[in-house]
């Protein structure tokens, strides 16, 4: 019996139940479920792990000087208060913009990780959520380590040495905003992660477990995850928990040292990366910009110090010190010295360095990134790499022990410059919009912002999806997952989906999806157009102005 109320047809609940049973509680409602990893029939890792030597056995640890202990409760003027555990006191600008401007998001590759808004790369309707009509079958997580000390011999240490040597010789008188320099000490170590850096990777591991943990159910063996250093450890600790992580995955450490083939540190074999006019071009371009933007800063700050001639290099070093001290010690007195516009200029300084050395404007960049892209296609097609003429290490990728082709979750830990090179090798061309970048002014319409591409903890994630309704031809591949045949791929950079329209054959899609077969063919064409031997090892010069935008040497 149907009734009407206010002219609307009212369907009794019982009638609805008959037609649309799915809207009622299913017999599963409230049922307890659980899952255990590693599954009972899989042997956990025991030590020593024969095919996976630990860091001490692999050797080549690189520099690891520790810094001084932090004591933010005495050195910072306030306690950091944020929604999550975050040890950094957020600095304000010297022109006091307060909440309207976030200094820490203008530190380029030294910015702590933050989630990018959906529209960052041009897809405002997309999100990391699995799109309607799709199931997730696999993820490839490529991430950077968390916050670390400066690399050995970089600008901050050189600035400290200059100040110390002047203090020992002529002495100097610092007043006003620079007064702190009279008693300032250099407490930073080199290279290794800071406490915040360890937290960031642990958090990333927790985040990945909550987002993608269900894919663990597709593993029939212990995962093999790769790193160049011990970077993946904290990620795994967050992902598996501190009691279980060492026995829950095999850690493959790739050697990061000159002359070794390592797709996660390809500069070690790309000779032209060390040529100042090629791989070092970013330094030159960034220095040109520093000479422009620091002029008023030098003038302003020089009034507060005697016997010290501040240079553009010093100003940049002081801005870097703000970032490094903040992420290591919780607070930095250097931060308060700079205006909003000087922070935007600093971000642009880093953007230029990356654009011309590790981004779309560098001639060895696609070549450096292409090794990982070959490995990705090897995994997506379940076909072993047979031609070795890039940074791929044939020993590692030829074995299904060290390089399994089927895993529901792949994890690779690497560096800022490498992840940005891989983005270029993947032809994520939306990142190159607004380039080439000028060195006499800020290109306001650029997409290339390093705090978006390669902050501490940056992560570039490929989701492999099964979207039956959207697909014509589908790949016949195993992903390890039980959620269907893969039909689509998309890339997500720090939570913002990246368009794939730069990949031959991929069309515009509001969710950033590309048909998997099309994606594989287009990316294979990209691999084929990149000439590692010439770009990395050839003898050439880059014409001035450098108008490269696809990361390859001019032919
Ligand atoms: C400055 O003087 C201190 C104490 O005498 C000494 O340890 C340090 O090596 C000197 N540094 C420089 C750069 O001259
Ligand atoms: C390839 O990797 C293996 C395992 O780490 C290593 O022993 C070998 O030296 C590497 N080869 C090259 C050419 O880098
Ligand atoms: C600073 O520059 C002035 C002028 O070029 C020079 O006379 C002076 O020696 C310099 N001072 C230092 C400490 O380098
Ligand atoms: C290392 O890379 C070089 C240059 O691409 C290549 O010729 C060589 O075969 C590779 N070696 C290994 C062990 O992968
Ligand atoms: C590795 O590949 C070989 C040859 O294809 C096969 O016999 C072996 O079972 C594989 N091992 C694993 C762990 O998958
Ligand atoms: C995938 O390929 C294999 C071997 O060619 C075939 O047996 C299987 O039916 C195919 N699966 C699908 C879903 O097409
Ligand atoms: C990669 O992008 C460039 C534009 O930067 C384009 O010219 C090229 O055709 C693309 N390559 C492939 C294989 O899609
Ligand atoms: C590179 O080419 C230039 C010009 O042809 C030549 O002078 C130079 O010796 C070459 N360098 C190397 C390392 O082969």
Coordinates of C-alpha atoms and ligand atoms in Angstrom, one line a residue, residues 166 170 307-309, ligand 3:
X166 CA 86.6 36.7 11.9
X170 CA 89.6 41.1 13.9
X307 CA 84.2 43.9 10.4
X308 CA 82.1 41.3 8.5
X309 CA 81.4 41.9 4.8
Ligands
LIG3 C1 85.4 44.4 3.6 O1 85.4 45.1 2.4 C2 86.2 46.3 2.5 C3 86.1 47.0 1.2 O2 86.2 46.2 0.1 C4 87.7 45.9 2.7 O3 88.5 47.1 2.8 C5 87.7 45.1 4.0 O4 89.0 44.6 4.3 C6 86.8 43.9 4.0 N1 86.7 43.3 5.3 C7 86.8 42.0 5.6 C8 86.7 41.6 7.0 O5 87.0 41.2 4.7

